[in-house]
mmCIF file of C-alpha atoms in Angstrom:
data_model
loop_
_atom_site.group_PDB
_atom_site.id
_atom_site.type_symbol
_atom_site.label_atom_id
_atom_site.label_comp_id
_atom_site.label_asym_id
_atom_site.label_seq_id
_atom_site.Cartn_x
_atom_site.Cartn_y
_atom_site.Cartn_z
ATOM 1 C CA LEU A 1 0.000 0.000 0.000
ATOM 2 C CA LYS A 2 2.835 2.381 0.807
ATOM 3 C CA GLY A 3 4.327 1.721 -2.636
ATOM 4 C CA GLY A 4 1.917 4.107 -4.336
ATOM 5 C CA ILE A 5 -1.592 4.583 -5.709
ATOM 6 C CA VAL A 6 -0.989 2.604 -8.912
ATOM 7 C CA HIS A 7 -1.454 -0.745 -7.179
ATOM 8 C CA ALA A 8 -3.586 0.515 -4.317
ATOM 9 C CA PRO A 9 -7.025 -0.574 -5.648
ATOM 10 C CA ALA A 10 -6.018 -4.217 -6.008
ATOM 11 C CA VAL A 11 -4.236 -4.283 -2.665
ATOM 12 C CA LEU A 12 -7.108 -2.482 -0.934
ATOM 13 C CA GLY A 13 -9.531 -5.010 -2.388
ATOM 14 C CA ALA A 14 -7.416 -7.778 -0.908
ATOM 15 C CA PHE A 15 -7.276 -5.886 2.392
ATOM 16 C CA VAL A 16 -11.078 -5.669 2.524
ATOM 17 C CA GLN A 17 -11.336 -9.410 1.868
ATOM 18 C CA ALA A 18 -8.768 -10.095 4.569
ATOM 19 C CA ILE A 19 -10.573 -8.209 7.329
ATOM 20 C CA SER A 20 -14.195 -8.708 6.310
ATOM 21 C CA LYS A 21 -16.329 -11.073 8.342
ATOM 22 C CA PRO A 22 -16.137 -13.969 8.941
ATOM 23 C CA THR A 23 -12.326 -13.584 8.913
ATOM 24 C CA ALA A 24 -12.571 -11.685 12.200
ATOM 25 C CA LEU A 25 -8.950 -10.765 12.801
ATOM 26 C CA PRO A 26 -8.050 -9.667 16.331
ATOM 27 C CA GLN A 27 -9.296 -6.104 16.776
ATOM 28 C CA GLU A 28 -5.925 -4.827 17.991
ATOM 29 C CA ILE A 29 -4.308 -5.805 14.675
ATOM 30 C CA VAL A 30 -6.887 -3.924 12.611
ATOM 31 C CA VAL A 31 -6.747 -0.896 14.928
ATOM 32 C CA ALA A 32 -2.947 -0.836 14.575
ATOM 33 C CA VAL A 33 -2.921 -0.778 10.760
ATOM 34 C CA ALA A 34 -5.993 1.440 10.320
ATOM 35 C CA PRO A 35 -4.163 4.834 10.407
ATOM 36 C CA SER A 36 -1.812 3.789 7.585
ATOM 37 C CA VAL A 37 -4.677 2.434 5.491
ATOM 38 C CA LEU A 38 -6.791 5.563 6.017
ATOM 39 C CA GLN A 39 -3.832 7.673 4.897
ATOM 40 C CA VAL A 40 -3.677 5.689 1.652
ATOM 41 C CA ILE A 41 -7.400 5.880 0.846
ATOM 42 C CA ASP A 42 -7.743 9.606 1.571
ATOM 43 C CA PRO A 43 -6.561 10.767 -1.893
ATOM 44 C CA LEU A 44 -8.486 7.914 -3.523
ATOM 45 C CA LEU A 45 -11.759 9.106 -2.001
ATOM 46 C CA ARG A 46 -11.118 12.589 -3.364
ATOM 47 C CA GLN A 47 -9.638 11.878 -6.796
ATOM 48 C CA GLY A 48 -10.182 8.273 -7.753
ATOM 49 C CA SER A 49 -12.335 6.848 -10.533
ATOM 50 C CA ALA A 50 -15.728 5.383 -9.661
ATOM 51 C CA SER A 51 -14.321 1.868 -9.260
ATOM 52 C CA VAL A 52 -11.412 3.075 -7.118
ATOM 53 C CA VAL A 53 -13.727 5.189 -4.940
ATOM 54 C CA THR A 54 -15.943 2.139 -4.383
ATOM 55 C CA VAL A 55 -12.961 0.105 -3.163
ATOM 56 C CA ALA A 56 -11.915 2.929 -0.835
ATOM 57 C CA LEU A 57 -15.452 3.200 0.567
ATOM 58 C CA ASN A 58 -15.506 -0.560 1.121
ATOM 59 C CA VAL A 59 -12.346 -0.141 3.211
ATOM 60 C CA VAL A 60 -14.136 2.413 5.406
ATOM 61 C CA LYS A 61 -17.055 0.012 5.911
ATOM 62 C CA ALA A 62 -14.751 -2.913 6.690
ATOM 63 C CA LEU A 63 -12.718 -0.914 9.215
ATOM 64 C CA ALA A 64 -15.867 0.395 10.897
ATOM 65 C CA GLY A 65 -16.936 -3.202 11.440
ATOM 66 C CA TYR A 66 -14.180 -3.488 14.038
ATOM 67 C CA GLY A 67 -15.491 -0.631 16.158
ATOM 68 C CA THR A 68 -15.127 3.125 16.359
ATOM 69 C CA GLU A 69 -11.464 2.864 17.412
ATOM 70 C CA THR A 70 -10.441 1.896 13.887
ATOM 71 C CA LEU A 71 -11.544 5.247 12.489
ATOM 72 C CA ALA A 72 -10.441 7.134 15.606
ATOM 73 C CA SER A 73 -10.499 10.879 14.926
ATOM 74 C CA ALA A 74 -10.781 10.461 11.142
ATOM 75 C CA GLY A 75 -14.587 10.258 11.111
ATOM 76 C CA ASP A 76 -15.247 13.944 10.444
ATOM 77 C CA HIS A 77 -12.716 14.047 7.596
ATOM 78 C CA ILE A 78 -14.070 10.864 6.004
ATOM 79 C CA LEU A 79 -17.610 12.257 6.226
ATOM 80 C CA THR A 80 -16.516 15.348 4.266
ATOM 81 C CA ASN A 81 -15.137 13.098 1.517
ATOM 82 C CA ILE A 82 -18.306 11.002 1.423
ATOM 83 C CA ILE A 83 -20.518 14.091 1.096
ATOM 84 C CA ALA A 84 -18.354 15.237 -1.829
ATOM 85 C CA ILE A 85 -18.888 11.836 -3.496
ATOM 86 C CA ILE A 86 -22.668 12.034 -3.016
ATOM 87 C CA SER A 87 -22.614 15.599 -4.405
ATOM 88 C CA LYS A 88 -21.369 14.314 -7.758
ATOM 89 C CA SER A 89 -24.525 12.261 -8.365
ATOM 90 C CA PRO A 90 -27.221 13.149 -5.803
ATOM 91 C CA GLU A 91 -30.003 11.587 -7.911
ATOM 92 C CA SER A 92 -28.314 8.181 -7.764
ATOM 93 C CA PRO A 93 -25.479 8.133 -5.218
ATOM 94 C CA PRO A 94 -23.570 4.839 -5.102
ATOM 95 C CA ALA A 95 -24.855 2.438 -2.483
ATOM 96 C CA SER A 96 -21.283 2.103 -1.207
ATOM 97 C CA ALA A 97 -21.226 5.846 -0.351
ATOM 98 C CA LEU A 98 -24.516 5.607 1.566
ATOM 99 C CA GLN A 99 -23.318 2.482 3.387
ATOM 100 C CA ALA A 100 -19.972 4.087 4.249
ATOM 101 C CA PHE A 101 -21.817 7.139 5.568
ATOM 102 C CA ALA A 102 -23.867 4.927 7.887
ATOM 103 C CA ALA A 103 -20.716 3.085 8.977
ATOM 104 C CA VAL A 104 -18.785 6.249 9.832
ATOM 105 C CA CYS A 105 -21.696 8.000 11.634
ATOM 106 C CA PRO A 106 -20.852 6.752 15.152
ATOM 107 C CA THR A 107 -17.372 8.336 14.865
ATOM 108 C CA VAL A 108 -18.579 11.752 13.669
ATOM 109 C CA SER A 109 -18.941 14.572 16.172
ATOM 110 C CA GLU A 110 -22.460 15.901 16.744
ATOM 111 C CA GLU A 111 -21.183 19.419 16.051
ATOM 112 C CA ASN A 112 -19.877 18.411 12.621
ATOM 113 C CA MET A 113 -23.016 16.456 11.802
ATOM 114 C CA ARG A 114 -25.109 19.471 12.758
ATOM 115 C CA SER A 115 -23.043 21.708 10.465
ATOM 116 C CA VAL A 116 -23.552 19.474 7.402
ATOM 117 C CA THR A 117 -27.191 18.520 8.049
ATOM 118 C CA ALA A 118 -28.829 21.093 5.761
ATOM 119 C CA LYS A 119 -26.492 20.411 2.824
ATOM 120 C CA LEU A 120 -26.685 16.659 3.228
ATOM 121 C CA LEU A 121 -30.479 16.570 3.442
ATOM 122 C CA LYS A 122 -30.755 18.791 0.370
ATOM 123 C CA LEU A 123 -28.578 16.316 -1.548
ATOM 124 C CA LEU A 124 -30.386 13.228 -0.287
ATOM 125 C CA SER A 125 -33.819 14.720 -0.994
ATOM 126 C CA ALA A 126 -32.920 14.605 -4.701
ATOM 127 C CA THR A 127 -32.107 10.905 -4.573
ATOM 128 C CA THR A 128 -34.313 8.811 -6.833
ATOM 129 C CA VAL A 129 -33.659 5.265 -5.709
ATOM 130 C CA TYR A 130 -34.362 2.523 -8.225
ATOM 131 C CA ASP A 131 -31.687 0.035 -7.233
ATOM 132 C CA GLY A 132 -32.713 -2.186 -4.338
ATOM 133 C CA GLN A 133 -29.281 -2.048 -2.725
ATOM 134 C CA SER A 134 -29.258 1.757 -2.792
ATOM 135 C CA ALA A 135 -32.793 1.924 -1.365
ATOM 136 C CA GLU A 136 -31.758 -0.328 1.512
ATOM 137 C CA ALA A 137 -28.581 1.724 2.055
ATOM 138 C CA LEU A 138 -30.533 4.997 2.173
ATOM 139 C CA GLY A 139 -32.828 3.570 4.842
ATOM 140 C CA GLU A 140 -29.830 2.286 6.787
ATOM 141 C CA LEU A 141 -28.270 5.764 6.640
ATOM 142 C CA PHE A 142 -31.309 7.487 8.159
ATOM 143 C CA GLU A 143 -31.731 4.750 10.767
ATOM 144 C CA THR A 144 -28.113 5.213 11.834
ATOM 145 C CA VAL A 145 -28.505 8.988 12.097
ATOM 146 C CA GLY A 146 -31.639 8.601 14.237
ATOM 147 C CA ARG A 147 -29.843 6.068 16.431
ATOM 148 C CA SER A 148 -26.525 7.949 16.719
ATOM 149 C CA PHE A 149 -27.727 11.549 16.969
ATOM 150 C CA PRO A 150 -31.008 11.723 18.924
ATOM 151 C CA GLY A 151 -30.219 15.359 19.708
ATOM 152 C CA LEU A 152 -30.416 16.179 15.990
ATOM 153 C CA MET A 153 -33.706 14.364 15.470
ATOM 154 C CA ASP A 154 -35.814 17.499 15.094
ATOM 155 C CA SER A 155 -33.454 19.197 12.637
ATOM 156 C CA TRP A 156 -33.286 16.095 10.418
ATOM 157 C CA LYS A 157 -37.046 15.553 10.583
ATOM 158 C CA ASP A 158 -37.724 19.215 9.814
ATOM 159 C CA GLY A 159 -35.183 19.145 6.980
ATOM 160 C CA ILE A 160 -36.863 16.159 5.321
ATOM 161 C CA ILE A 161 -40.252 17.866 5.589
ATOM 162 C CA GLU A 162 -38.953 21.210 4.311
ATOM 163 C CA ASN A 163 -37.261 19.689 1.258
ATOM 164 C CA TRP A 164 -40.372 17.676 0.368
ATOM 165 C CA SER A 165 -42.606 20.730 0.858
ATOM 166 C CA GLN A 166 -40.400 22.751 -1.507
ATOM 167 C CA THR A 167 -40.525 19.973 -4.103
ATOM 168 C CA HIS A 168 -44.313 19.761 -3.795
ATOM 169 C CA ALA A 169 -44.689 23.558 -4.026
ATOM 170 C CA ARG A 170 -42.713 23.608 -7.310
ATOM 171 C CA TYR A 171 -44.873 20.805 -8.698
ATOM 172 C CA TYR A 172 -48.078 22.547 -7.631
ATOM 173 C CA LYS A 173 -46.982 25.825 -9.222
ATOM 174 C CA GLN A 174 -46.033 24.104 -12.487
ATOM 175 C CA ARG A 175 -49.391 22.356 -12.581
ATOM 176 C CA LYS A 176 -51.236 25.585 -11.840
ATOM 177 C CA ASP A 177 -49.257 27.554 -14.444
ATOM 178 C CA SER A 178 -49.687 24.928 -17.164
ATOM 179 C CA SER A 179 -52.269 26.312 -19.589
ATOM 180 C CA ASN A 180 -52.145 23.269 -21.857
ATOM 181 C CA GLU A 181 -54.397 20.539 -20.466
ATOM 182 C CA ALA A 182 -52.746 18.012 -22.772
ATOM 183 C CA ILE A 183 -49.447 18.497 -20.924
ATOM 184 C CA GLN A 184 -49.609 16.628 -17.639
ATOM 185 C CA VAL A 185 -47.225 17.756 -14.905
ATOM 186 C CA PRO A 186 -46.149 14.512 -13.200
ATOM 187 C CA PHE A 187 -46.579 14.201 -9.453
ATOM 188 C CA PRO A 188 -43.118 13.884 -7.800
ATOM 189 C CA THR A 189 -43.860 10.415 -6.491
ATOM 190 C CA ALA A 190 -40.209 9.291 -6.326
ATOM 191 C CA MET A 191 -39.342 12.274 -4.135
ATOM 192 C CA LEU A 192 -42.340 11.573 -1.897
ATOM 193 C CA THR A 193 -41.266 7.944 -1.532
ATOM 194 C CA ASN A 194 -37.786 9.165 -0.622
ATOM 195 C CA ALA A 195 -39.121 11.540 2.051
ATOM 196 C CA ALA A 196 -41.586 9.000 3.486
ATOM 197 C CA LYS A 197 -39.075 6.162 3.759
ATOM 198 C CA SER A 198 -36.400 8.511 5.088
ATOM 199 C CA ILE A 199 -38.596 9.839 7.879
ATOM 200 C CA ASN A 200 -39.761 6.323 8.804
ATOM 201 C CA SER A 201 -36.150 5.098 8.945
ATOM 202 C CA LEU A 202 -35.094 8.135 10.986
ATOM 203 C CA TYR A 203 -37.768 7.404 13.592
ATOM 204 C CA THR A 204 -36.909 3.688 13.565
ATOM 205 C CA GLY A 205 -33.322 4.439 14.590
ATOM 206 C CA PHE A 206 -34.409 7.093 17.088
ATOM 207 C CA TYR A 207 -36.888 4.816 18.875
ATOM 208 C CA GLU A 208 -34.334 2.011 18.921
ATOM 209 C CA ALA A 209 -31.795 4.296 20.620
ATOM 210 C CA GLN A 210 -34.422 5.271 23.223
ATOM 211 C CA GLY A 211 -35.357 1.647 23.857
ATOM 212 C CA GLN A 212 -38.912 2.344 22.705
ATOM 213 C CA GLN A 213 -41.216 0.513 20.345
ATOM 214 C CA TRP A 214 -41.885 2.111 16.961
ATOM 215 C CA THR A 215 -45.010 4.274 16.990
ATOM 216 C CA SER A 216 -46.935 6.088 14.273
ATOM 217 C CA GLU A 217 -47.823 9.004 16.559
ATOM 218 C CA PHE A 218 -45.863 11.606 14.571
ATOM 219 C CA LEU A 219 -47.114 10.372 11.194
ATOM 220 C CA GLU A 220 -50.698 10.403 12.421
ATOM 221 C CA SER A 221 -50.252 14.019 13.532
ATOM 222 C CA LEU A 222 -49.631 14.886 9.865
ATOM 223 C CA VAL A 223 -52.872 13.330 8.615
ATOM 224 C CA PHE A 224 -55.353 14.192 11.374
ATOM 225 C CA THR A 225 -56.118 17.528 9.747
ATOM 226 C CA SER A 226 -58.086 18.972 6.846
ATOM 227 C CA PRO A 227 -55.609 20.377 4.301
ATOM 228 C CA ARG A 228 -56.332 23.910 3.154
ATOM 229 C CA SER A 229 -53.048 25.339 1.895
ATOM 230 C CA THR A 230 -50.503 23.875 -0.526
ATOM 231 C CA GLU A 231 -48.191 23.276 2.421
ATOM 232 C CA ASP A 232 -50.961 21.391 4.259
ATOM 233 C CA ILE A 233 -51.471 19.163 1.219
ATOM 234 C CA ALA A 234 -47.748 18.393 1.084
ATOM 235 C CA LEU A 235 -47.682 17.386 4.759
ATOM 236 C CA VAL A 236 -50.792 15.219 4.481
ATOM 237 C CA CYS A 237 -49.403 13.466 1.388
ATOM 238 C CA LEU A 238 -46.143 12.797 3.245
ATOM 239 C CA GLY A 239 -47.970 11.413 6.265
ATOM 240 C CA LEU A 240 -50.206 9.213 4.110
ATOM 241 C CA ARG A 241 -47.320 7.813 2.051
ATOM 242 C CA ALA A 242 -45.279 7.126 5.197
ATOM 243 C CA LEU A 243 -48.243 5.453 6.937
ATOM 244 C CA GLY A 244 -48.846 3.315 3.865
ATOM 245 C CA TYR A 245 -45.235 2.215 3.857
ATOM 246 C CA ALA A 246 -45.389 1.475 7.596
ATOM 247 C CA ALA A 247 -48.569 -0.571 7.065
ATOM 248 C CA SER A 248 -46.927 -2.615 4.307
ATOM 249 C CA GLN A 249 -44.149 -3.457 6.799
ATOM 250 C CA GLY A 250 -46.683 -4.513 9.438
ATOM 251 C CA TRP A 251 -45.736 -1.675 11.797
ATOM 252 C CA LEU A 252 -49.142 -0.022 12.280
ATOM 253 C CA ALA A 253 -51.315 -0.924 15.240
ATOM 254 C CA GLN A 254 -54.963 -1.591 14.400
ATOM 255 C CA SER A 255 -56.962 1.611 14.866
ATOM 256 C CA ASP A 256 -60.530 2.304 13.798
ATOM 257 C CA GLN A 257 -59.854 6.018 14.278
ATOM 258 C CA LEU A 258 -56.920 5.957 11.851
ATOM 259 C CA ALA A 259 -58.887 3.916 9.300
ATOM 260 C CA ALA A 260 -61.745 6.428 9.502
ATOM 261 C CA GLN A 261 -59.340 9.331 8.960
ATOM 262 C CA LEU A 262 -57.785 7.644 5.923
ATOM 263 C CA ASP A 263 -61.284 7.127 4.526
ATOM 264 C CA ALA A 264 -62.086 10.796 5.200
ATOM 265 C CA HIS A 265 -59.086 11.834 3.095
ATOM 266 C CA ILE A 266 -60.383 9.633 0.261
ATOM 267 C CA GLN A 267 -63.250 12.122 0.099
ATOM 268 C CA SER A 268 -60.883 15.100 -0.175
ATOM 269 C CA LYS A 269 -61.335 17.611 -2.992
ATOM 270 C CA HIS A 270 -57.584 17.381 -3.672
ATOM 271 C CA ASP A 271 -56.811 14.542 -6.083
ATOM 272 C CA ASP A 272 -53.265 13.952 -4.799
ATOM 273 C CA VAL A 273 -54.570 13.553 -1.245
ATOM 274 C CA ARG A 274 -57.290 11.165 -2.463
ATOM 275 C CA ASP A 275 -54.762 8.984 -4.291
ATOM 276 C CA GLU A 276 -52.375 8.823 -1.327
ATOM 277 C CA ALA A 277 -55.244 8.124 1.086
ATOM 278 C CA ALA A 278 -56.557 5.285 -1.076
ATOM 279 C CA ALA A 279 -53.122 3.674 -1.213
ATOM 280 C CA ALA A 280 -52.576 4.114 2.537
ATOM 281 C CA LEU A 281 -56.015 2.733 3.452
ATOM 282 C CA GLY A 282 -55.525 -0.216 1.117
ATOM 283 C CA LYS A 283 -52.182 -1.080 2.704
ATOM 284 C CA TYR A 284 -53.623 -0.663 6.192
ATOM 285 C CA VAL A 285 -56.541 -2.990 5.402
ATOM 286 C CA GLY A 286 -54.113 -5.363 3.692
ATOM 287 C CA SER A 287 -52.193 -5.649 6.954
ATOM 288 C CA TYR A 288 -55.448 -6.468 8.825
ATOM 289 C CA PRO A 289 -57.428 -8.756 6.467
ATOM 290 C CA ALA A 290 -60.330 -8.987 8.936
ATOM 291 C CA THR A 291 -61.173 -5.363 8.071
ATOM 292 C CA PHE A 292 -61.382 -6.078 4.328
ATOM 293 C CA ALA A 293 -65.105 -6.913 4.310
ATOM 294 C CA ALA A 294 -66.000 -3.493 5.737
ATOM 295 C CA LEU A 295 -63.866 -1.702 3.130
ATOM 296 C CA PHE A 296 -65.373 -3.737 0.298
ATOM 297 C CA ALA A 297 -68.896 -3.038 1.562
ATOM 298 C CA SER A 298 -68.287 0.722 1.725
ATOM 299 C CA ALA A 299 -66.723 0.715 -1.751
ATOM 300 C CA THR A 300 -69.695 -1.061 -3.324
ATOM 301 C CA ALA A 301 -72.469 0.602 -1.297
ATOM 302 C CA SER A 302 -75.216 2.247 -3.321
ATOM 303 C CA ASP A 303 -74.591 5.636 -1.692
ATOM 304 C CA SER A 304 -70.882 5.558 -2.526
ATOM 305 C CA GLU A 305 -70.337 7.600 -5.644
ATOM 306 C CA GLY A 306 -67.924 9.829 -7.515
ATOM 307 C CA ALA A 307 -64.409 10.331 -6.181
ATOM 308 C CA SER A 308 -65.227 8.542 -2.911
ATOM 309 C CA ALA A 309 -66.350 5.368 -4.674
ATOM 310 C CA SER A 310 -63.360 5.463 -7.011
ATOM 311 C CA GLY A 311 -60.941 5.990 -4.119
ATOM 312 C CA ARG A 312 -62.411 3.156 -2.056
ATOM 313 C CA LEU A 313 -62.258 0.798 -5.029
ATOM 314 C CA GLN A 314 -58.627 1.802 -5.486
ATOM 315 C CA ALA A 315 -58.062 0.986 -1.804
ATOM 316 C CA VAL A 316 -59.745 -2.398 -2.330
ATOM 317 C CA ASN A 317 -57.337 -3.203 -5.176
ATOM 318 C CA VAL A 318 -54.321 -2.219 -3.069
ATOM 319 C CA ALA A 319 -55.585 -4.315 -0.148
ATOM 320 C CA VAL A 320 -56.144 -7.352 -2.375
ATOM 321 C CA ASP A 321 -52.604 -7.072 -3.739
ATOM 322 C CA GLN A 322 -51.169 -6.898 -0.227
ATOM 323 C CA ILE A 323 -53.297 -9.706 1.180
#
């Protein structure tokens, strides 16, 4: 490794294999060599090609697996490099960068994490995750932040909400300004999925750190309202999408009050709210099949008509798929 960067990628790859589980070398050996290895990968993280950067990030993950001592005081510096890597392709950051971020989190100072929060959340809010590995890594990142920095919970939560609200406001303005009915302005569903999964993962890590069971209390606070402004609509859509995701994971407790509120949003005059409510109600009912008969009856009732009937039928389809 000390011979130069030319052969570093191959040697680093071998190094990762050597220390990765289940090899499980004695921790003191890995801690002893870590400073030299980190010195080698520093320029690679900043200047290397995509393949070289991936190898360097894999080294960070492998070292972190041996405890925070292996990264010692280098965590803040490594985080800066990782943010620079994500900045190059925020729409599709490499899974290795997201995983390395999660791995290095426990060694980063809260002060430094606080200073980069706004920039980092702005970058991650643009992420459109299609690759399963990247989607899992993004969730792992937010879980780790919630677990490692409970004192920053509010700023991260508020940042996710603010970025989604700004995205929704731009979409709403474009749709309102579009004079050509033939040109459909697409709803930013990928960004909403990003925000919903991110906020769920953040709370998952936070509750785990507090030794508490996961609860939907915060998400329900977003949907137990009647949206009037554009900002209200954005918040309700976020809460509905996040609740739907939580239901599909089997996290939601059975609640007649919540089911009634989801059904109330199906009757909203805002089409985006109706669509999100139908999907959320369908996933909720899908997680509690005993409630399916009541949903089906309300969807096919003679007094169910218009948008309400359509939304309930949509919820029925979602529930059937989940069941």
